[in-house]
Amino acid sequence: MVTRLVLVLGDQLSTTLSALTQADRDTDVVVMAEVKAEGTYVRHHPKKIALILAAMRKFAAQLRADGWQVAYSELDDTDNTQSIVGELLRRADQYGASQVLATEPGEWRLIEALRDAPLQVGVLQDDRFLASHATFEAWAEGRKQLRMEYFYRDMRRTTGLMMEGDKPAGDKWNFDHDNRKPAPKDVTIGGPLVFEPDAEVNAVLDLVEAEFGDHFGQLRPFSYGTTRAEALRALDHFVTHALPRFGDFQDAMLSDHRFLYHAVLSPYLNIGLLGPLEICQAVEQAWKDGHAPINAAEGFIRQIIGWREYVRGIYFLEGPDYTKRNVLEQTADLPALYWGSKTKMRCLSKAVKQTDVEAYAHHIQRLMVTGNFALLAGVDPRHVHEWYLAVYVDAFEWVEAPNTVGMSQFADGGIIASKPYVSSGAYINRMSDYCKGCHYKVAQKTGEGACPFNLLYWHFLDTHRPRFSNNARMGNMYRTWDRMDEDKRDVILREGQDFLDRMRAGEVV
Ligand SMILES: Cc1cc2nc3c(=O)[nH]c(=O)nc-3n(C[C@H](O)[C@H](O)[C@H](O)COP(=O)(O)OP(=O)(O)OC[C@H]3O[C@@H](n4cnc5c(N)ncnc54)[C@H](O)[C@@H]3O)c2cc1C
């Protein structure tokens, strides 16, 4: 007799999932459901929806082959209630079950929905992460500042990754000073591994086109892998071809090389097809074998056991209201250019176009182009958060929100970032080829054709002076501003405001 349902969500596609390891495959029924509510609470990029649905279908087939009974709802099933809780209730009715076993969702919205469901739901910890909530809380306890770097060192000690006894390999925790090189002239890689859609993936693509084709973003060509075996091949491809230069060019941006030396593994990692430790061990091994230099291996491992685990810790520590924070009281709408409307700013046009086509942009494009501009333009962080959550293939709230609300928009008041990530055009010019051929002149500070980032950078600092002028890391910026001729400052502020007014009025800028 069936007494219990086991919920497996679309980003929980791991056979090691706690709900599965604690369930009984002889008596329990696994519930997996494709539902419209999950595709539309923000209007997710069609590629992201397709990746999740295709990977869910293949994971369900694997579970069945492993002896599980799976109640799988396809999106266009006629009796599909189109919500997770609705499907749980329907299956509970169908199987006469009242208990549900679940692994904690990565989003407060779903945690609350399960808590409020009229069923007995047992929620287990998601132990696919390296730091549990208790570990993170213990680390955070009593600290004035929750700086990632110190959390990361603890994670290195706990995992033993790149450690020599109790010392970090190479005698340094962090090799970032060797990274951040401008874009290379000789790009030696063509991007991540491409997977041709098979018949099953093509069926999902047709379904997604029919149901979500009006969302922002191009569905085809679709080249993500949808099984663990494919994800492992993508990992191997990254370690073999891209890792050696990952560190050096981590921050560089090139119009014709959208992925450069980045891993593009976050989609697989975040839906559970890969685990964080196995990725880091593969990278550590490449370094031990002399295939990758220490700055690449350390830099990469820091992103996973440092940043990724840290932002998740912050999301759960800070609670459900985190996504509503707005300490800078920014209120503007998201400019239409974020949805693909024409803009003369080449960097934004390139970053948004790439997002439209790939559902992917790398960290610096997200932080220093689209994020930087939204912050400088006074956009309400809630709108920025919803945009990032919708448009990126790897966006799940536990990881997207702290990166957007905290790191990129400083809306949490500095829990994650010790200063706002804002820059003038000079940074973008140094790290990319975007400025060449742009309508605006990056070297020009004011007047017709001046780069808008140059104007808005000072406009932002001036607007938020009361909050930031005492920030030790920003003193130099304010001293530079104060040394500027007063007339010049007036012109910058006036032209910056004029630019914002014109953009908000719908002019193509
Ligand atoms: C505004 C903003 C929003 C972001 N939203 C997301 C998101 O929704 N989902 C997401 O996974 N990452 C997000 N990031 C972090 C980062 O941009 C992506 O993890 C990265 O671009 C994924 O591509 P990749 O696999 O090629 O990464 P690589 O550059 O090759 O890095 C390797 C891995 O490290 C991890 N990683 C790197 N940086 C971070 C970080 N800051 N936080 C968490 N993990 C990190 C990822 O798992 C990534 O796969 C965001 C960053 C910013 C600035």
Coordinates of C-alpha atoms and ligand atoms in Angstrom, one line a residue:
M1 CA 0.0 0.0 0.0
V2 CA 1.3 3.5 -0.8
T3 CA 1.4 5.7 2.2
R4 CA 3.9 8.4 1.2
L5 CA 4.7 10.6 -1.8
V6 CA 8.3 11.7 -2.4
L7 CA 8.5 15.1 -4.1
V8 CA 11.4 15.7 -6.5
L9 CA 11.5 19.3 -7.9
G10 CA 13.0 20.3 -11.3
D11 CA 16.2 21.5 -9.6
Q12 CA 16.6 18.4 -7.5
L13 CA 17.6 15.9 -10.2
S14 CA 20.2 14.0 -8.1
T15 CA 19.9 10.3 -7.1
T16 CA 21.6 11.3 -3.9
L17 CA 18.8 13.7 -3.0
S18 CA 17.9 13.4 0.7
A19 CA 14.2 12.7 -0.1
L20 CA 15.2 9.8 -2.3
T21 CA 17.9 8.3 -0.1
Q22 CA 15.4 8.3 2.8
A23 CA 12.5 7.0 0.9
D24 CA 11.4 3.4 0.3
R25 CA 11.3 2.5 -3.4
D26 CA 9.0 -0.5 -2.7
T27 CA 6.2 1.5 -1.1
D28 CA 6.7 5.2 -1.9
V29 CA 5.7 7.0 -5.0
V30 CA 7.9 9.7 -6.5
V31 CA 6.0 12.8 -7.7
M32 CA 7.4 15.0 -10.4
A33 CA 5.4 17.6 -12.0
E34 CA 5.8 20.0 -15.0
V35 CA 3.5 22.9 -14.0
K36 CA 2.8 26.3 -15.6
A37 CA 3.0 28.1 -12.2
E38 CA 6.8 27.4 -12.0
G39 CA 7.4 28.6 -15.6
T40 CA 5.5 31.9 -15.2
Y41 CA 5.8 33.3 -11.6
V42 CA 8.5 35.2 -13.4
R43 CA 8.5 34.8 -17.1
H44 CA 11.5 32.4 -17.4
H45 CA 13.6 32.3 -20.5
P46 CA 12.3 29.5 -22.8
K47 CA 15.8 27.8 -22.8
K48 CA 15.7 27.5 -19.1
I49 CA 12.3 26.0 -19.0
A50 CA 13.3 23.6 -21.8
L51 CA 16.5 22.5 -19.9
I52 CA 14.5 21.8 -16.7
L53 CA 11.6 19.9 -18.4
A54 CA 13.9 17.8 -20.6
A55 CA 16.2 17.0 -17.7
M56 CA 13.2 16.1 -15.5
R57 CA 11.8 13.7 -18.1
K58 CA 15.1 11.9 -18.4
F59 CA 15.6 11.8 -14.7
A60 CA 12.2 10.3 -14.2
A61 CA 13.0 7.6 -16.8
Q62 CA 16.2 6.9 -14.9
L63 CA 14.3 6.6 -11.6
R64 CA 11.9 4.1 -13.2
A65 CA 14.7 2.1 -14.5
D66 CA 16.2 2.0 -11.0
G67 CA 12.9 0.5 -9.7
W68 CA 11.0 3.6 -8.5
Q69 CA 7.4 4.2 -9.1
V70 CA 7.1 7.7 -10.6
A71 CA 3.9 9.7 -10.9
Y72 CA 5.0 12.2 -13.6
S73 CA 2.8 15.1 -14.7
E74 CA 3.5 16.5 -18.2
L75 CA 2.7 20.1 -18.8
D76 CA -0.1 19.4 -21.2
D77 CA -1.8 16.5 -19.3
T78 CA -5.5 17.4 -19.2
D79 CA -5.8 16.9 -15.5
N80 CA -2.6 18.8 -14.5
T81 CA -3.5 21.4 -11.9
Q82 CA -0.5 23.4 -13.0
S83 CA 0.9 24.0 -9.5
I84 CA 3.3 21.9 -7.3
V85 CA 0.9 21.8 -4.3
G86 CA -2.0 21.1 -6.7
E87 CA -0.2 18.2 -8.1
L88 CA 0.7 16.8 -4.7
L89 CA -2.9 17.0 -3.6
R90 CA -4.1 15.3 -6.8
R91 CA -1.5 12.5 -6.4
A92 CA -2.3 12.2 -2.6
D93 CA -5.9 11.6 -3.6
Q94 CA -5.0 9.2 -6.4
Y95 CA -2.8 7.0 -4.2
G96 CA -4.6 7.5 -0.9
A97 CA -1.5 9.1 0.6
S98 CA -1.4 11.8 3.2
Q99 CA 2.3 12.1 3.8
V100 CA 4.9 13.8 1.7
L101 CA 8.7 13.5 1.9
A102 CA 10.5 16.5 0.4
T103 CA 14.0 18.0 0.2
E104 CA 14.0 21.7 1.2
P105 CA 13.3 23.8 -1.9
G106 CA 15.8 26.5 -2.8
E107 CA 13.3 29.3 -2.6
W108 CA 11.2 30.7 0.3
R109 CA 8.1 30.9 -2.0
L110 CA 8.0 27.1 -2.3
I111 CA 9.1 26.4 1.2
E112 CA 6.1 28.4 2.4
A113 CA 3.8 26.7 -0.1
L114 CA 4.8 23.3 1.2
R115 CA 4.4 24.5 4.8
D116 CA 0.9 25.7 4.1
A117 CA -0.2 22.7 2.1
P118 CA -3.0 20.7 3.7
L119 CA -0.8 17.6 3.8
Q120 CA 1.8 16.2 6.2
V121 CA 5.0 17.3 4.6
G122 CA 8.3 16.3 6.0
V123 CA 11.1 18.5 4.8
L124 CA 14.7 17.2 4.8
Q125 CA 17.8 19.3 4.5
D126 CA 19.3 19.7 1.0
D127 CA 22.6 18.0 1.7
R128 CA 23.9 18.4 -1.9
F129 CA 25.5 21.5 -0.5
L130 CA 28.8 21.4 1.4
A131 CA 27.7 23.8 4.2
S132 CA 24.5 23.1 6.0
H133 CA 22.3 25.9 7.4
A134 CA 23.7 25.0 10.9
T135 CA 27.3 25.3 9.7
F136 CA 26.7 28.6 8.1
E137 CA 24.8 30.0 11.1
A138 CA 27.6 28.9 13.4
W139 CA 30.2 30.6 11.1
A140 CA 28.1 33.8 11.0
E141 CA 27.3 33.9 14.7
G142 CA 28.8 36.9 16.4
R143 CA 30.6 38.3 13.3
K144 CA 30.3 42.0 12.6
Q145 CA 30.9 41.4 8.9
L146 CA 30.2 38.3 6.9
R147 CA 33.0 38.4 4.5
M148 CA 33.2 35.6 1.9
E149 CA 36.9 35.2 2.1
Y150 CA 36.9 34.0 5.7
F151 CA 34.0 31.6 5.1
Y152 CA 36.0 30.3 2.1
R153 CA 39.1 29.5 4.1
D154 CA 37.0 27.5 6.5
M155 CA 35.5 25.6 3.5
R156 CA 39.0 24.9 2.2
R157 CA 40.0 23.4 5.6
T158 CA 36.7 21.4 5.9
T159 CA 37.0 19.9 2.4
G160 CA 40.8 19.6 2.3
L161 CA 40.7 21.0 -1.3
M162 CA 44.1 22.4 -2.3
M163 CA 45.4 22.1 1.2
E164 CA 48.9 21.0 2.3
G165 CA 48.4 20.0 5.8
D166 CA 46.8 23.0 7.5
K167 CA 48.3 25.4 5.0
P168 CA 46.8 26.5 1.7
A169 CA 48.6 25.1 -1.4
G170 CA 51.1 27.6 -2.7
D171 CA 51.1 29.3 0.8
K172 CA 48.3 31.7 -0.2
W173 CA 44.5 31.4 0.1
N174 CA 43.8 33.5 -2.9
F175 CA 45.6 34.1 -6.2
D176 CA 43.3 36.7 -7.6
H177 CA 46.1 39.2 -8.2
D178 CA 47.2 36.9 -11.1
N179 CA 43.7 36.9 -12.6
R180 CA 41.7 39.8 -14.0
K181 CA 43.8 40.1 -17.2
P182 CA 42.2 42.0 -20.1
A183 CA 40.8 40.0 -22.9
P184 CA 43.4 37.9 -24.8
K185 CA 44.1 38.4 -28.5
D186 CA 44.4 34.6 -29.1
V187 CA 41.2 33.0 -27.9
T188 CA 42.0 29.2 -28.0
I189 CA 38.5 27.8 -27.3
G190 CA 35.2 27.7 -29.0
G191 CA 33.0 27.6 -25.9
P192 CA 31.2 24.9 -23.9
L193 CA 30.4 21.4 -25.3
V194 CA 27.3 21.5 -27.6
F195 CA 24.7 18.8 -27.3
E196 CA 22.4 18.1 -30.3
P197 CA 18.8 17.7 -29.1
D198 CA 17.5 14.2 -29.4
A199 CA 13.8 13.3 -30.2
E200 CA 12.8 13.7 -26.5
V201 CA 14.4 17.1 -26.2
N202 CA 12.9 18.2 -29.4
A203 CA 9.4 17.2 -28.1
V204 CA 10.1 19.4 -25.1
L205 CA 11.3 22.3 -27.3
D206 CA 8.0 22.1 -29.3
L207 CA 6.0 22.1 -26.0
V208 CA 7.9 25.1 -24.6
E209 CA 7.6 27.0 -27.8
A210 CA 3.8 26.5 -27.7
E211 CA 3.4 27.3 -24.0
F212 CA 6.1 29.9 -23.3
G213 CA 7.1 31.1 -26.8
D214 CA 6.1 34.7 -25.9
H215 CA 8.7 34.9 -23.0
F216 CA 11.9 36.9 -23.6
G217 CA 14.6 34.8 -25.1
Q218 CA 15.4 32.5 -28.0
L219 CA 14.6 28.8 -27.6
R220 CA 16.5 27.5 -30.5
P221 CA 19.3 26.5 -31.1
F222 CA 19.2 24.6 -27.9
S223 CA 22.5 22.9 -27.0
Y224 CA 22.5 22.2 -23.2
G225 CA 23.0 18.7 -22.0
T226 CA 20.0 17.2 -20.2
T227 CA 21.4 14.1 -18.3
R228 CA 24.1 13.5 -15.7
A229 CA 26.2 11.7 -18.3
E230 CA 26.1 14.7 -20.6
A231 CA 26.9 17.1 -17.7
L232 CA 29.9 14.9 -16.8
R233 CA 31.1 15.3 -20.4
A234 CA 30.7 19.1 -20.1
L235 CA 32.8 19.0 -17.0
D236 CA 35.5 17.1 -18.7
H237 CA 35.4 19.4 -21.7
F238 CA 35.8 22.4 -19.3
V239 CA 38.7 20.9 -17.3
T240 CA 40.5 19.8 -20.5
H241 CA 40.1 22.9 -22.6
A242 CA 39.1 26.0 -20.6
L243 CA 40.4 25.6 -17.1
P244 CA 44.0 26.3 -17.8
R245 CA 43.2 29.9 -18.8
F246 CA 40.1 30.3 -16.6
G247 CA 41.9 32.3 -13.9
D248 CA 43.8 34.7 -16.2
F249 CA 40.8 35.8 -18.2
Q250 CA 38.0 35.4 -15.7
D251 CA 37.0 39.0 -15.9
A252 CA 37.4 39.6 -19.6
M253 CA 34.6 40.1 -22.0
L254 CA 34.6 39.7 -25.8
S255 CA 31.8 40.3 -28.2
D256 CA 32.6 37.2 -30.4
H257 CA 33.5 34.8 -27.5
R258 CA 30.5 34.8 -25.3
F259 CA 31.7 32.1 -22.9
L260 CA 35.5 32.7 -23.1
Y261 CA 37.1 30.3 -20.5
H262 CA 34.1 30.1 -18.3
A263 CA 32.8 26.6 -17.3
V264 CA 29.0 27.0 -18.1
L265 CA 28.5 24.4 -15.5
S266 CA 26.1 26.3 -13.3
P267 CA 23.0 25.1 -15.1
Y268 CA 24.0 21.5 -14.4
L269 CA 25.2 22.1 -10.9
N270 CA 22.1 24.1 -10.0
I271 CA 19.6 21.5 -11.2
G272 CA 21.5 18.6 -9.5
L273 CA 23.1 16.8 -12.5
L274 CA 26.5 17.6 -11.0
G275 CA 27.7 18.0 -7.4
P276 CA 30.0 20.7 -6.1
L277 CA 32.6 18.4 -4.6
E278 CA 33.1 16.3 -7.7
I279 CA 33.6 19.4 -9.9
C280 CA 36.2 20.8 -7.4
Q281 CA 38.0 17.5 -7.2
A282 CA 38.3 17.3 -11.0
V283 CA 39.7 20.8 -11.0
E284 CA 42.1 20.0 -8.1
Q285 CA 43.3 16.9 -9.9
A286 CA 44.0 18.9 -13.1
W287 CA 46.2 21.2 -11.0
K288 CA 48.0 18.3 -9.3
D289 CA 48.6 16.8 -12.8
G290 CA 50.2 20.0 -13.9
H291 CA 47.4 20.6 -16.5
A292 CA 46.1 23.8 -14.9
P293 CA 48.0 26.5 -13.0
I294 CA 47.3 27.3 -9.4
N295 CA 45.6 30.6 -10.0
A296 CA 43.1 28.9 -12.3
A297 CA 42.4 26.0 -10.0
E298 CA 42.2 28.1 -6.8
G299 CA 40.1 30.8 -8.5
F300 CA 37.6 28.2 -9.8
I301 CA 37.3 26.3 -6.5
R302 CA 36.8 29.6 -4.7
Q303 CA 33.7 30.3 -6.9
I304 CA 32.2 27.0 -5.9
I305 CA 33.0 26.2 -2.3
G306 CA 33.4 29.9 -1.5
W307 CA 30.9 32.1 -3.4
R308 CA 28.3 29.5 -4.2
E309 CA 28.0 28.1 -0.7
Y310 CA 28.3 31.6 0.9
V311 CA 25.5 33.2 -1.1
R312 CA 23.2 30.3 -0.3
G313 CA 24.1 30.7 3.4
I314 CA 23.2 34.4 3.2
Y315 CA 19.9 33.7 1.5
F316 CA 18.7 31.4 4.1
L317 CA 20.2 33.4 7.0
E318 CA 18.5 36.6 6.0
G319 CA 15.0 35.2 5.5
P320 CA 12.1 35.6 3.1
D321 CA 12.2 39.4 3.0
Y322 CA 15.7 39.6 1.6
T323 CA 14.4 40.0 -2.0
K324 CA 12.4 43.1 -1.0
R325 CA 15.4 45.0 0.5
N326 CA 16.1 48.4 -1.0
V327 CA 18.4 50.4 1.3
L328 CA 19.3 52.9 -1.4
E329 CA 15.6 53.6 -2.1
Q330 CA 16.0 53.2 -5.8
T331 CA 12.6 53.4 -7.6
A332 CA 13.0 53.6 -11.3
D333 CA 11.6 51.0 -13.7
L334 CA 13.8 48.6 -15.5
P335 CA 14.7 50.3 -18.8
A336 CA 13.2 48.7 -21.9
L337 CA 16.7 47.9 -23.2
Y338 CA 16.8 45.0 -20.7
W339 CA 14.1 43.3 -22.8
G340 CA 15.9 43.8 -26.0
S341 CA 14.8 47.3 -27.0
K342 CA 17.4 49.2 -29.0
T343 CA 20.2 51.0 -27.2
K344 CA 23.2 52.9 -28.5
M345 CA 25.3 51.6 -25.6
R346 CA 27.2 48.7 -27.2
C347 CA 28.2 46.9 -24.0
L348 CA 24.6 46.7 -22.9
S349 CA 23.3 45.8 -26.3
K350 CA 25.9 42.9 -26.5
A351 CA 25.2 41.6 -23.0
V352 CA 21.5 41.7 -23.4
K353 CA 21.6 40.1 -26.9
Q354 CA 23.8 37.3 -25.5
T355 CA 21.3 36.8 -22.7
D356 CA 18.5 36.7 -25.2
V357 CA 20.2 34.0 -27.3
E358 CA 22.1 31.9 -24.8
A359 CA 20.2 32.5 -21.5
Y360 CA 23.8 32.9 -20.2
A361 CA 26.2 35.7 -19.4
H362 CA 29.3 35.3 -17.3
H363 CA 29.9 36.9 -14.0
I364 CA 31.5 40.1 -15.1
Q365 CA 28.8 40.7 -17.8
R366 CA 26.1 40.3 -15.1
L367 CA 28.0 42.3 -12.5
M368 CA 29.8 45.1 -14.4
V369 CA 27.6 45.6 -17.4
T370 CA 23.9 44.9 -16.8
G371 CA 24.1 45.1 -12.9
N372 CA 26.4 48.1 -12.9
F373 CA 24.1 50.0 -15.2
A374 CA 20.9 49.2 -13.3
L375 CA 22.5 50.4 -10.1
L376 CA 23.8 53.6 -11.7
A377 CA 20.4 54.2 -13.3
G378 CA 18.5 54.0 -10.0
V379 CA 16.4 51.0 -10.9
D380 CA 14.3 49.4 -8.2
P381 CA 16.3 46.3 -7.1
R382 CA 13.1 44.2 -7.0
H383 CA 12.8 44.7 -10.8
V384 CA 16.4 43.9 -11.3
H385 CA 16.1 40.7 -9.2
E386 CA 13.0 39.6 -11.2
W387 CA 14.9 40.2 -14.5
Y388 CA 17.9 38.1 -13.4
L389 CA 15.7 35.3 -12.1
A390 CA 13.8 35.2 -15.3
V391 CA 16.5 35.4 -18.0
Y392 CA 19.4 33.2 -16.9
V393 CA 19.4 29.4 -17.3
D394 CA 21.1 28.9 -14.0
A395 CA 18.9 31.3 -12.0
F396 CA 17.3 29.9 -8.8
E397 CA 16.4 32.3 -6.1
W398 CA 18.9 31.0 -3.4
V399 CA 21.8 31.9 -5.7
E400 CA 20.4 34.6 -7.9
A401 CA 18.9 36.8 -5.2
P402 CA 22.0 37.3 -3.0
N403 CA 24.1 37.9 -6.2
T404 CA 21.6 40.5 -7.5
V405 CA 20.0 42.1 -4.5
G406 CA 23.2 42.0 -2.4
M407 CA 26.4 41.8 -4.5
S408 CA 25.2 43.7 -7.6
Q409 CA 22.6 46.2 -6.3
F410 CA 23.8 46.8 -2.8
A411 CA 20.2 46.7 -1.7
D412 CA 21.0 44.7 1.4
G413 CA 23.1 47.6 2.7
G414 CA 26.4 45.8 2.4
I415 CA 26.0 42.3 3.9
I416 CA 27.6 40.8 0.8
A417 CA 29.5 43.6 -0.8
S418 CA 31.7 46.0 1.2
K419 CA 31.1 48.7 -1.4
P420 CA 28.8 49.0 -4.4
Y421 CA 30.0 47.5 -7.7
V422 CA 29.9 50.6 -9.8
S423 CA 32.3 51.8 -12.4
S424 CA 32.7 54.3 -15.2
G425 CA 33.2 53.3 -18.8
A426 CA 37.0 52.9 -18.3
Y427 CA 36.6 49.5 -16.5
I428 CA 34.4 48.1 -19.3
N429 CA 36.8 49.4 -21.9
R430 CA 39.8 47.8 -20.1
M431 CA 38.2 44.4 -19.8
S432 CA 36.3 44.1 -23.1
D433 CA 36.1 45.0 -26.7
Y434 CA 32.6 46.5 -26.3
C435 CA 33.6 50.1 -26.5
K436 CA 35.2 49.8 -30.0
G437 CA 32.6 50.9 -32.4
C438 CA 30.2 52.2 -29.7
H439 CA 28.1 55.2 -30.5
Y440 CA 29.4 56.8 -27.3
K441 CA 33.1 57.7 -26.7
V442 CA 34.4 56.0 -23.5
A443 CA 37.2 58.5 -23.2
Q444 CA 34.8 61.4 -23.2
K445 CA 33.6 62.5 -19.8
T446 CA 30.9 65.1 -20.7
G447 CA 29.2 66.6 -23.7
E448 CA 27.5 65.1 -26.8
G449 CA 28.7 61.5 -27.2
A450 CA 30.1 61.1 -23.7
C451 CA 29.9 57.5 -22.4
P452 CA 26.8 57.3 -20.1
F453 CA 28.6 55.2 -17.6
N454 CA 31.0 58.1 -17.1
L455 CA 28.2 60.5 -16.3
L456 CA 26.1 58.1 -14.2
Y457 CA 29.0 56.9 -12.1
W458 CA 29.5 60.4 -10.6
H459 CA 25.8 61.0 -10.5
F460 CA 25.4 57.9 -8.4
L461 CA 28.2 58.7 -6.0
D462 CA 26.9 62.2 -5.6
T463 CA 23.3 61.0 -5.0
H464 CA 24.3 58.5 -2.4
R465 CA 27.1 60.6 -0.7
P466 CA 25.5 60.4 2.8
R467 CA 25.7 56.6 2.8
F468 CA 29.1 56.1 1.1
S469 CA 31.4 59.0 1.8
N470 CA 32.6 57.4 5.1
N471 CA 33.2 54.1 3.5
A472 CA 36.9 53.5 3.7
R473 CA 37.0 51.8 0.3
M474 CA 35.3 54.7 -1.4
G475 CA 37.3 57.6 0.1
N476 CA 39.5 58.0 -3.0
M477 CA 36.5 58.2 -5.3
Y478 CA 35.0 61.0 -3.3
R479 CA 38.3 62.8 -3.0
T480 CA 38.6 62.7 -6.8
W481 CA 35.1 64.0 -7.2
D482 CA 35.7 66.8 -4.7
R483 CA 38.9 67.9 -6.5
M484 CA 37.0 68.3 -9.7
D485 CA 36.2 71.8 -10.8
E486 CA 32.8 72.8 -9.5
D487 CA 31.5 73.8 -13.0
K488 CA 32.6 70.4 -14.3
R489 CA 30.8 68.6 -11.5
D490 CA 27.6 70.6 -12.3
V491 CA 27.8 69.6 -16.0
I492 CA 28.3 65.9 -15.1
L493 CA 25.3 65.9 -12.8
R494 CA 23.1 67.8 -15.2
E495 CA 24.0 65.6 -18.2
G496 CA 23.7 62.5 -16.1
Q497 CA 20.2 63.5 -15.0
D498 CA 19.3 64.5 -18.5
F499 CA 20.4 61.1 -19.8
L500 CA 18.2 59.3 -17.2
D501 CA 15.2 61.6 -18.0
R502 CA 15.5 60.9 -21.7
M503 CA 15.8 57.1 -21.1
R504 CA 12.9 57.0 -18.7
A505 CA 10.8 59.0 -21.3
G506 CA 11.4 56.2 -23.8
E507 CA 14.1 57.8 -26.0
V508 CA 16.6 55.4 -27.5
V509 CA 19.8 56.1 -25.6
Ligands
LIG1 C1 23.8 39.9 -10.8 C2 24.2 38.5 -10.7 C3 23.3 37.4 -10.8 C4 23.8 36.1 -10.7 N1 22.8 35.1 -10.8 C5 23.2 33.8 -10.7 C6 22.3 32.8 -10.8 O1 21.1 33.0 -10.9 N2 22.7 31.5 -10.7 C7 24.1 31.2 -10.6 O2 24.4 30.0 -10.5 N3 25.0 32.2 -10.5 C8 24.6 33.5 -10.6 N4 25.6 34.5 -10.5 C9 27.0 34.1 -10.3 C10 27.8 33.9 -11.6 O3 27.6 34.9 -12.5 C11 27.4 32.6 -12.3 O4 27.4 31.5 -11.3 C12 28.3 32.2 -13.4 O5 28.3 33.2 -14.4 C13 27.8 30.9 -14.0 O6 28.5 30.6 -15.2 P1 29.7 29.6 -15.3 O7 29.3 28.2 -14.9 O8 30.3 29.7 -16.6 O9 30.7 30.2 -14.2 P2 32.2 30.2 -14.0 O10 32.7 31.6 -14.1 O11 33.0 29.2 -14.8 O12 32.3 29.8 -12.4 C14 32.3 28.5 -12.0 C15 31.2 28.2 -11.1 O13 31.3 28.9 -9.9 C16 30.0 29.2 -9.3 N5 29.9 30.7 -9.1 C17 30.8 31.6 -9.6 N6 30.4 32.8 -9.1 C18 29.4 32.6 -8.3 C19 28.6 33.5 -7.5 N7 28.9 34.8 -7.4 N8 27.6 32.9 -6.8 C20 27.4 31.6 -6.8 N9 28.1 30.8 -7.6 C21 29.1 31.2 -8.3 C22 29.0 28.8 -10.3 O14 28.4 27.6 -9.9 C23 29.8 28.5 -11.6 O15 29.3 27.5 -12.4 C24 25.2 35.8 -10.6 C25 26.1 36.9 -10.6 C26 25.6 38.2 -10.6 C27 26.6 39.3 -10.5

